[in-house]
Tab-separated table of C-alpha atoms and ligand atoms in Angstrom:
chain	number	residue	atom	x	y	z
A	1	MET	CA	-50.179	176.730	31.905
A	2	ARG	CA	-51.047	179.601	29.608
A	3	PHE	CA	-50.837	180.357	25.929
A	4	THR	CA	-48.664	183.318	25.140
A	5	ASP	CA	-46.962	184.877	22.177
A	6	THR	CA	-44.223	186.344	24.339
A	7	LEU	CA	-41.908	183.476	25.210
A	8	PRO	CA	-38.929	184.169	27.459
A	9	ILE	CA	-35.694	184.587	25.463
A	10	PRO	CA	-33.346	181.624	26.091
A	11	SER	CA	-29.875	182.322	27.466
A	12	ALA	CA	-26.878	182.464	25.108
A	13	ALA	CA	-25.749	179.019	26.355
A	14	ALA	CA	-29.203	177.552	25.705
A	15	LEU	CA	-29.321	179.079	22.217
A	16	ALA	CA	-25.848	177.656	21.477
A	17	HIS	CA	-27.083	174.221	22.575
A	18	SER	CA	-30.167	174.529	20.386
A	19	ALA	CA	-28.002	175.629	17.436
A	20	GLN	CA	-26.187	172.262	17.572
A	21	LEU	CA	-29.494	170.414	17.387
A	22	VAL	CA	-30.679	172.686	14.567
A	23	GLU	CA	-27.543	171.687	12.652
A	24	ARG	CA	-28.218	167.990	13.334
A	25	LEU	CA	-31.811	168.369	12.122
A	26	GLN	CA	-30.735	170.269	8.995
A	27	HIS	CA	-28.265	167.455	8.252
A	28	LYS	CA	-30.997	164.816	8.627
A	29	ILE	CA	-33.348	166.788	6.384
A	30	HIS	CA	-30.604	167.164	3.779
A	31	GLN	CA	-29.805	163.406	3.954
A	32	HIS	CA	-33.498	162.591	3.429
A	33	GLY	CA	-33.698	164.581	0.220
A	34	GLY	CA	-34.985	167.856	1.687
A	35	ALA	CA	-37.783	166.804	4.072
A	36	ILE	CA	-38.327	164.590	7.142
A	37	SER	CA	-41.573	163.465	8.708
A	38	PHE	CA	-42.790	165.443	11.705
A	39	TYR	CA	-42.377	162.192	13.683
A	40	GLU	CA	-38.643	162.149	12.878
A	41	PHE	CA	-38.367	165.858	13.747
A	42	MET	CA	-40.062	165.384	17.139
A	43	GLN	CA	-38.058	162.223	17.903
A	44	THR	CA	-34.817	164.135	17.220
A	45	ALA	CA	-35.890	167.297	19.069
A	46	LEU	CA	-36.776	165.295	22.199
A	47	TYR	CA	-34.430	162.291	22.196
A	48	GLU	CA	-31.369	162.861	19.950
A	49	PRO	CA	-28.508	161.452	22.083
A	50	GLY	CA	-26.690	164.216	23.954
A	51	LEU	CA	-28.811	166.992	22.435
A	52	GLY	CA	-32.562	166.219	22.624
A	53	TYR	CA	-34.820	167.939	25.137
A	54	TYR	CA	-35.257	164.876	27.362
A	55	VAL	CA	-31.654	163.670	27.232
A	56	ALA	CA	-29.457	166.763	27.378
A	57	GLY	CA	-29.406	167.741	31.022
A	58	LEU	CA	-31.845	170.669	31.144
A	59	ARG	CA	-34.049	171.120	34.198
A	60	LYS	CA	-37.415	170.107	32.736
A	61	ILE	CA	-39.805	169.221	35.530
A	62	GLY	CA	-40.645	171.492	38.470
A	63	ALA	CA	-40.664	175.214	39.244
A	64	GLU	CA	-37.333	175.951	37.483
A	65	GLY	CA	-38.243	173.785	34.504
A	66	ASP	CA	-40.920	173.918	31.829
A	67	PHE	CA	-43.845	171.990	33.323
A	68	VAL	CA	-45.095	170.394	36.526
A	69	THR	CA	-46.489	166.864	36.820
A	70	ALA	CA	-48.837	165.380	39.424
A	71	PRO	CA	-46.131	163.738	41.608
A	72	GLU	CA	-44.511	167.188	41.941
A	73	ILE	CA	-47.830	168.745	42.968
A	74	SER	CA	-48.694	166.418	45.836
A	75	PRO	CA	-47.448	163.226	47.508
A	76	LEU	CA	-51.131	162.270	47.855
A	77	PHE	CA	-51.141	161.464	44.122
A	78	SER	CA	-48.347	158.885	44.470
A	79	HIS	CA	-49.791	157.568	47.733
A	80	SER	CA	-53.127	156.872	46.000
A	81	ILE	CA	-51.283	155.016	43.229
A	82	ALA	CA	-49.383	153.088	45.907
A	83	ASN	CA	-52.723	151.940	47.339
A	84	GLN	CA	-53.591	150.497	43.912
A	85	CYS	CA	-50.134	148.880	43.678
A	86	ALA	CA	-50.608	147.359	47.152
A	87	GLN	CA	-53.676	145.438	45.949
A	88	LEU	CA	-51.720	143.923	43.060
A	89	LEU	CA	-48.532	143.264	45.053
A	90	THR	CA	-50.515	141.530	47.807
A	91	GLU	CA	-52.243	139.177	45.397
A	92	LEU	CA	-49.177	138.445	43.251
A	93	PRO	CA	-46.395	136.819	45.284
A	94	ASN	CA	-42.775	138.020	44.778
A	95	SER	CA	-43.903	140.873	42.570
A	96	SER	CA	-42.174	144.131	41.689
A	97	ILE	CA	-42.908	147.585	40.290
A	98	LEU	CA	-41.433	148.861	37.036
A	99	GLU	CA	-41.789	152.610	36.508
A	100	LEU	CA	-41.244	153.928	32.979
A	101	GLY	CA	-40.052	157.516	32.522
A	102	ALA	CA	-39.709	158.248	36.240
A	103	GLY	CA	-38.984	161.992	35.922
A	104	SER	CA	-37.438	163.453	39.069
A	105	GLY	CA	-37.869	160.149	40.980
A	106	ARG	CA	-40.359	161.759	43.338
A	107	MET	CA	-43.203	159.363	42.547
A	108	ALA	CA	-40.903	156.370	43.103
A	109	ALA	CA	-39.827	157.701	46.514
A	110	GLN	CA	-43.395	158.489	47.576
A	111	ILE	CA	-44.769	155.150	46.407
A	112	LEU	CA	-42.034	153.273	48.276
A	113	LEU	CA	-42.746	155.234	51.481
A	114	ARG	CA	-46.466	154.506	51.300
A	115	LEU	CA	-45.905	150.807	50.541
A	116	GLU	CA	-43.501	150.610	53.488
A	117	GLN	CA	-46.248	152.081	55.695
A	118	LEU	CA	-48.623	149.401	54.372
A	119	ALA	CA	-45.972	146.678	54.947
A	120	CYS	CA	-46.272	145.836	51.283
A	121	LEU	CA	-42.933	146.698	49.709
A	122	PRO	CA	-42.269	145.252	46.240
A	123	GLU	CA	-39.410	142.834	45.689
A	124	TYR	CA	-37.789	145.498	43.469
A	125	TYR	CA	-38.671	148.955	42.205
A	126	PHE	CA	-37.246	149.063	38.686
A	127	ILE	CA	-36.924	152.321	36.763
A	128	LEU	CA	-36.529	152.533	32.993
A	129	ASP	CA	-35.944	156.013	31.577
A	130	LEU	CA	-34.542	157.104	28.232
A	131	SER	CA	-32.920	160.117	29.839
A	132	PRO	CA	-29.473	159.673	31.454
A	133	ASP	CA	-29.684	163.016	33.254
A	134	LEU	CA	-33.130	162.198	34.654
A	135	GLN	CA	-31.710	158.857	35.877
A	136	ALA	CA	-29.057	160.828	37.780
A	137	ARG	CA	-31.722	163.107	39.241
A	138	GLN	CA	-33.823	160.076	40.255
A	139	ARG	CA	-30.815	158.633	42.139
A	140	GLU	CA	-30.367	161.957	43.994
A	141	THR	CA	-34.055	162.153	44.954
A	142	LEU	CA	-34.235	158.549	46.153
A	143	ALA	CA	-30.925	158.777	48.050
A	144	ALA	CA	-32.184	161.914	49.831
A	145	ASP	CA	-35.818	160.871	50.465
A	146	VAL	CA	-35.658	157.098	51.026
A	147	PRO	CA	-31.993	156.140	51.697
A	148	HIS	CA	-33.115	153.075	53.659
A	149	LEU	CA	-35.077	151.778	50.645
A	150	LEU	CA	-32.496	152.519	47.971
A	151	SER	CA	-31.468	148.867	47.806
A	152	LYS	CA	-34.948	148.088	46.421
A	153	VAL	CA	-34.393	150.377	43.412
A	154	GLN	CA	-32.715	149.200	40.234
A	155	TRP	CA	-32.263	151.166	37.009
A	156	LEU	CA	-32.724	149.342	33.710
A	157	ASN	CA	-31.606	150.305	30.209
A	158	ARG	CA	-34.170	148.103	28.520
A	159	LEU	CA	-37.296	146.160	29.416
A	160	PRO	CA	-36.660	143.076	31.584
A	161	THR	CA	-35.945	139.955	29.551
A	162	ALA	CA	-37.068	137.636	32.383
A	163	PRO	CA	-40.866	137.498	32.810
A	164	PHE	CA	-41.971	140.396	35.002
A	165	GLN	CA	-44.657	139.993	37.656
A	166	GLY	CA	-46.255	143.052	39.258
A	167	VAL	CA	-47.158	146.599	38.190
A	168	ILE	CA	-45.774	148.599	35.267
A	169	LEU	CA	-46.407	152.332	35.839
A	170	ALA	CA	-46.180	155.185	33.363
A	171	ASN	CA	-47.256	158.677	34.389
A	172	GLU	CA	-47.127	161.168	31.505
A	173	VAL	CA	-44.889	158.952	29.374
A	174	LEU	CA	-47.217	158.410	26.410
A	175	ASP	CA	-47.641	162.155	25.925
A	176	ALA	CA	-43.861	162.487	25.557
A	177	MET	CA	-43.708	160.079	22.610
A	178	PRO	CA	-43.263	161.455	19.085
A	179	VAL	CA	-46.347	161.677	16.893
A	180	GLU	CA	-47.046	161.839	13.184
A	181	LEU	CA	-48.937	164.979	12.093
A	182	PHE	CA	-51.490	164.885	9.297
A	183	THR	CA	-53.732	167.365	7.617
A	184	VAL	CA	-57.023	166.823	5.793
A	185	THR	CA	-58.036	169.183	2.985
A	186	ASP	CA	-60.305	168.945	-0.055
A	187	ALA	CA	-57.349	167.284	-1.811
A	188	GLY	CA	-57.289	164.395	0.711
A	189	ILE	CA	-55.149	163.321	3.662
A	190	ALA	CA	-51.512	164.433	3.711
A	191	THR	CA	-48.664	163.779	6.107
A	192	VAL	CA	-46.935	166.849	7.535
A	193	GLN	CA	-43.200	167.075	6.889
A	194	VAL	CA	-40.485	169.488	8.005
A	195	VAL	CA	-38.219	171.344	5.581
A	196	VAL	CA	-35.477	173.953	5.938
A	197	GLN	CA	-36.195	177.522	4.834
A	198	PRO	CA	-33.856	180.536	5.071
A	199	GLU	CA	-35.823	181.799	8.120
A	200	GLY	CA	-35.868	178.418	9.925
A	201	PHE	CA	-37.788	175.135	9.822
A	202	SER	CA	-41.204	175.083	8.234
A	203	PHE	CA	-43.951	172.628	7.367
A	204	THR	CA	-44.815	171.083	4.056
A	205	THR	CA	-47.100	168.166	3.203
A	206	ASP	CA	-46.808	164.964	1.236
A	207	ASP	CA	-49.398	162.383	0.170
A	208	SER	CA	-49.904	160.060	3.115
A	209	GLN	CA	-49.079	156.360	2.743
A	210	GLN	CA	-51.361	155.792	5.732
A	211	ALA	CA	-54.386	157.729	4.469
A	212	ALA	CA	-56.718	154.718	4.756
A	213	ASP	CA	-55.733	154.083	8.406
A	214	ILE	CA	-56.014	157.766	9.298
A	215	GLU	CA	-59.435	158.020	7.681
A	216	LYS	CA	-60.749	155.347	10.065
A	217	LEU	CA	-59.883	157.610	13.035
A	218	LEU	CA	-61.902	160.559	11.794
A	219	ALA	CA	-65.522	161.681	11.961
A	220	ASN	CA	-67.503	162.125	8.719
A	221	ASP	CA	-68.430	165.755	9.314
A	222	LEU	CA	-64.977	167.375	9.585
A	223	VAL	CA	-64.728	171.048	8.729
A	224	LEU	CA	-61.659	171.333	6.479
A	225	PRO	CA	-58.777	172.005	6.777
A	226	TYR	CA	-58.351	169.656	9.735
A	227	THR	CA	-55.003	168.911	11.382
A	228	SER	CA	-54.301	166.290	14.015
A	229	GLU	CA	-51.843	163.582	14.962
A	230	PHE	CA	-51.408	159.943	15.988
A	231	ASN	CA	-48.694	157.928	17.709
A	232	PRO	CA	-47.348	155.420	15.147
A	233	ALA	CA	-45.156	153.608	17.705
A	234	LEU	CA	-47.932	153.050	20.259
A	235	ALA	CA	-48.938	149.498	19.282
A	236	ALA	CA	-45.339	148.226	19.196
A	237	TRP	CA	-44.620	149.846	22.583
A	238	ILE	CA	-47.679	148.289	24.243
A	239	HIS	CA	-46.807	144.968	22.624
A	240	SER	CA	-43.288	145.037	24.098
A	241	LEU	CA	-44.724	145.751	27.567
A	242	ALA	CA	-47.315	142.982	27.207
A	243	ASP	CA	-44.582	140.558	26.164
A	244	CYS	CA	-42.508	141.194	29.272
A	245	LEU	CA	-45.499	141.111	31.677
A	246	ALA	CA	-46.004	137.568	33.016
A	247	ALA	CA	-48.801	138.578	35.405
A	248	GLY	CA	-50.031	141.893	36.757
A	249	ALA	CA	-51.068	145.283	35.419
A	250	LEU	CA	-49.922	148.080	33.200
A	251	LEU	CA	-51.172	151.364	34.679
A	252	LEU	CA	-51.083	154.360	32.325
A	253	ILE	CA	-51.876	157.879	33.522
A	254	ASP	CA	-51.931	160.733	31.052
A	255	TYR	CA	-53.878	163.576	29.516
A	256	GLY	CA	-56.027	162.371	26.696
A	257	TYR	CA	-59.410	161.461	25.339
A	258	GLU	CA	-61.470	158.633	23.921
A	259	ARG	CA	-61.128	158.563	20.118
A	260	ALA	CA	-64.466	160.251	19.278
A	261	ASP	CA	-63.505	163.129	21.563
A	262	TYR	CA	-59.856	163.250	20.397
A	263	TYR	CA	-60.782	163.547	16.718
A	264	GLN	CA	-63.948	165.572	17.197
A	265	PRO	CA	-64.550	167.995	14.301
A	266	GLU	CA	-64.089	171.075	16.537
A	267	ARG	CA	-60.560	169.986	17.572
A	268	ASN	CA	-59.303	170.941	14.122
A	269	GLN	CA	-55.817	171.986	15.251
A	270	GLY	CA	-55.098	168.660	16.992
A	271	THR	CA	-53.643	168.483	20.493
A	272	LEU	CA	-49.937	169.131	19.926
A	273	VAL	CA	-48.527	171.782	22.288
A	274	CYS	CA	-45.106	172.956	23.439
A	275	HIS	CA	-44.001	173.878	26.942
A	276	TYR	CA	-41.260	176.402	27.529
A	277	GLN	CA	-40.680	177.763	31.011
A	278	HIS	CA	-44.319	177.279	32.052
A	279	ARG	CA	-45.659	178.936	28.892
A	280	VAL	CA	-47.737	176.838	26.533
A	281	HIS	CA	-47.651	177.589	22.813
A	282	ALA	CA	-48.249	175.857	19.486
A	283	ASN	CA	-44.992	176.119	17.495
A	284	PRO	CA	-42.905	172.902	17.713
A	285	LEU	CA	-40.364	174.145	15.140
A	286	ILE	CA	-38.681	176.762	17.322
A	287	TYR	CA	-35.998	176.244	19.999
A	288	PRO	CA	-35.302	172.539	19.209
A	289	GLY	CA	-33.933	170.842	22.306
A	290	LEU	CA	-35.038	173.618	24.654
A	291	GLN	CA	-38.789	173.060	24.763
A	292	ASP	CA	-41.054	170.106	25.443
A	293	ILE	CA	-43.310	168.985	22.595
A	294	THR	CA	-46.285	166.884	23.618
A	295	ALA	CA	-49.572	165.488	22.333
A	296	SER	CA	-52.605	164.126	24.176
A	297	VAL	CA	-53.236	160.386	24.219
A	298	ASP	CA	-55.902	158.585	22.154
A	299	PHE	CA	-56.981	156.122	24.872
A	300	THR	CA	-59.090	154.133	22.397
A	301	ALA	CA	-55.861	153.421	20.492
A	302	VAL	CA	-54.179	152.379	23.763
A	303	ALA	CA	-57.036	149.974	24.573
A	304	GLU	CA	-56.983	148.533	21.039
A	305	ALA	CA	-53.224	148.031	21.218
A	306	GLY	CA	-53.526	146.356	24.623
A	307	LEU	CA	-56.243	143.960	23.481
A	308	ALA	CA	-54.302	143.123	20.295
A	309	ALA	CA	-51.268	142.342	22.475
A	310	GLY	CA	-53.275	139.862	24.570
A	311	LEU	CA	-53.923	142.111	27.577
A	312	ASP	CA	-57.304	142.573	29.291
A	313	LEU	CA	-58.796	146.033	29.627
A	314	ALA	CA	-59.327	146.122	33.399
A	315	GLY	CA	-60.316	149.753	33.826
A	316	TYR	CA	-60.485	153.224	32.321
A	317	THR	CA	-61.570	156.314	34.192
A	318	THR	CA	-60.742	159.926	34.973
A	319	GLN	CA	-57.824	160.785	37.250
A	320	ALA	CA	-60.292	162.250	39.780
A	321	ALA	CA	-62.348	159.017	39.966
A	322	PHE	CA	-59.226	156.848	40.098
A	323	LEU	CA	-57.641	158.814	42.958
A	324	LEU	CA	-60.897	158.912	44.949
A	325	ASN	CA	-61.402	155.158	44.425
A	326	CYS	CA	-57.849	154.636	45.690
A	327	GLY	CA	-58.565	156.461	48.955
A	328	LEU	CA	-57.501	160.066	48.222
A	329	GLU	CA	-60.001	161.404	50.769
A	330	ASP	CA	-58.681	159.235	53.626
A	331	LEU	CA	-55.099	160.095	52.681
A	332	PHE	CA	-56.046	163.789	52.777
A	333	ILE	CA	-57.656	163.470	56.219
A	334	ALA	CA	-54.631	161.564	57.569
A	335	ALA	CA	-52.249	164.217	56.158
A	336	LEU	CA	-54.384	166.976	57.760
A	337	GLN	CA	-54.247	165.245	61.146
A	338	THR	CA	-50.458	164.879	60.931
A	339	ASN	CA	-49.926	168.432	59.732
A	340	PRO	CA	-52.927	170.713	60.507
A	341	GLN	CA	-50.969	173.891	59.596
A	342	ALA	CA	-50.746	172.637	56.002
A	343	SER	CA	-54.526	172.502	55.548
A	344	TYR	CA	-54.641	175.293	52.931
A	345	HIS	CA	-51.820	173.760	50.860
A	346	LEU	CA	-53.246	170.249	51.122
A	347	ALA	CA	-56.676	171.468	49.989
A	348	GLN	CA	-55.048	173.266	47.034
A	349	GLN	CA	-53.241	170.064	46.059
A	350	ILE	CA	-56.480	168.058	46.147
A	351	ARG	CA	-58.189	170.686	44.004
A	352	THR	CA	-55.431	170.613	41.364
A	353	LEU	CA	-55.398	166.829	41.208
A	354	SER	CA	-59.142	166.277	41.113
A	355	LEU	CA	-61.195	169.283	39.949
A	356	PRO	CA	-62.599	168.831	36.420
A	357	ALA	CA	-61.180	172.173	35.259
A	358	GLU	CA	-57.700	171.226	36.552
A	359	MET	CA	-56.257	167.719	36.164
A	360	GLY	CA	-59.315	165.755	37.337
A	361	GLU	CA	-60.988	165.070	33.990
A	362	ARG	CA	-58.393	165.892	31.355
A	363	PHE	CA	-56.156	163.195	32.798
A	364	LYS	CA	-57.296	159.592	32.513
A	365	VAL	CA	-56.087	156.326	33.967
A	366	MET	CA	-56.137	153.022	32.096
A	367	ALA	CA	-55.276	149.572	33.458
A	368	LEU	CA	-54.374	146.694	31.147
A	369	THR	CA	-53.864	143.381	32.917
A	370	LYS	CA	-52.526	139.892	32.291
A	371	GLY	CA	-53.315	136.868	34.483
A	372	PHE	CA	-55.025	139.066	37.055
A	373	THR	CA	-58.823	139.018	37.300
A	374	PRO	CA	-59.890	140.627	40.643
A	375	PRO	CA	-61.575	144.026	40.094
A	376	LEU	CA	-59.034	146.799	40.566
A	377	LEU	CA	-59.503	149.227	43.469
A	378	GLY	CA	-59.018	152.342	41.310
A	379	PHE	CA	-61.908	151.597	38.954
A	380	ARG	CA	-64.630	150.616	41.449
A	381	LEU	CA	-66.771	153.672	40.587
A	382	GLY	CA	-66.893	155.816	37.470
A	383	ASP	CA	-65.512	153.338	34.958
A	384	ARG	CA	-65.670	154.808	31.417
A	385	GLN	CA	-64.769	151.805	29.290
A	386	HIS	CA	-68.074	152.130	27.424
A	387	ARG	CA	-66.892	155.483	26.009
A	388	LEU	CA	-63.775	154.075	24.340
B	403	SAM	C1	-43.296	164.246	30.816
B	403	SAM	S1	-42.005	163.309	31.519
B	403	SAM	C2	-42.852	162.579	32.876
B	403	SAM	C3	-41.957	162.210	34.019
B	403	SAM	C4	-42.600	161.601	35.243
B	403	SAM	N1	-43.276	160.357	34.962
B	403	SAM	C5	-43.499	162.554	35.976
B	403	SAM	O1	-44.695	162.327	36.030
B	403	SAM	O2	-42.987	163.557	36.486
B	403	SAM	C6	-41.827	162.005	30.355
B	403	SAM	C7	-40.758	161.001	30.682
B	403	SAM	O3	-40.945	159.840	29.866
B	403	SAM	C8	-39.680	159.369	29.436
B	403	SAM	N2	-39.921	158.494	28.264
B	403	SAM	C9	-40.383	158.819	27.039
B	403	SAM	N3	-40.510	157.721	26.256
B	403	SAM	C10	-40.164	156.667	27.029
B	403	SAM	C11	-40.089	155.261	26.815
B	403	SAM	N4	-40.408	154.734	25.618
B	403	SAM	N5	-39.675	154.469	27.825
B	403	SAM	C12	-39.347	155.001	29.026
B	403	SAM	N6	-39.384	156.329	29.294
B	403	SAM	C13	-39.784	157.147	28.312
B	403	SAM	C14	-38.904	160.658	29.188
B	403	SAM	O4	-37.507	160.429	29.151
B	403	SAM	C15	-39.335	161.462	30.433
B	403	SAM	O5	-38.577	161.123	31.559
């Protein structure tokens, strides 16, 4: 990922697609009296039916897309997660896995293969994704990679209504949720809104109704102006997952920080970034529907939401510690023995997943459990709950 001011020019077809979403956004702004919240803008840009970035059929993940996620980098990532799932599935009879936002379906295929090897297959592997085109891609991946296990996989359009027992997984789902932007100046805390100008969309601000709640997130010694964001739908989302979980764990993997680090005074531009064809930049108002818009996760907020929803905080650590605790090293050695010619590539994969300067420390893993008390494999060493 790199910051650049020279983004590739989208094709004419892509620009025509984006123009439709621009029109939809302009209509919404007009209907709302001339301005919409940034949350509404981001929700529309990413998820507007038929047009939003995640739902309109563009290739998003992988070399021809805009960004790469850990399951695309190495199967050893998914195999380590499978080891953690195996502990839960073994101790919870008749349990299943539910993966939220399953991307290309690669993690699902790799987890199923590893669990088959461990003779620990789940009753079902459910997938819930908001994106119809990603659902189609997941079917293709699973049919090609694990045809003999396809009968285990079921796609859902909403969370299960019957009590769910097992593991709920979400890799890089929270960072794809819309956020509210705010800015702090000498005049106080304001919410960022989006308006239409002759040259395109632009930002304006309005007094925030949530100023008191936002103030609680922030340090006392901010250097103003200070801009950041929060996820207003987080608590309700965690609550809905807690409600459907009868027993087991919710395992969340994402880039993010503990609150004091997230809202540290030096991070005065927040964490919002956009991904377009493997370039990273900071303007969410251009190319609606063509680029990913994403924000890091406030893991303190996730823990608070989990506890408020009746879940137990069973672990919080870095991705590097979690993968090592789950047996990454042994998986690496076994992969080397099976395929010695791949040693360079395998070592590169391990570096990307676990080095602090790569994904190792920026990505964190949090487990929230219900009715499950044994210590979880992935958090044996390096637990960071005290930092939340
Ligand atoms: C950045 S992608 C990550 C995909 C995949 N997990 C991976 O690691 O490659 C985010 C995914 O989350 C999905 N998503 C966003 N909000 C969701 C929600 N509330 N429930 C389920 N999926 C969601 C998006 O449709 C998209 O597939």
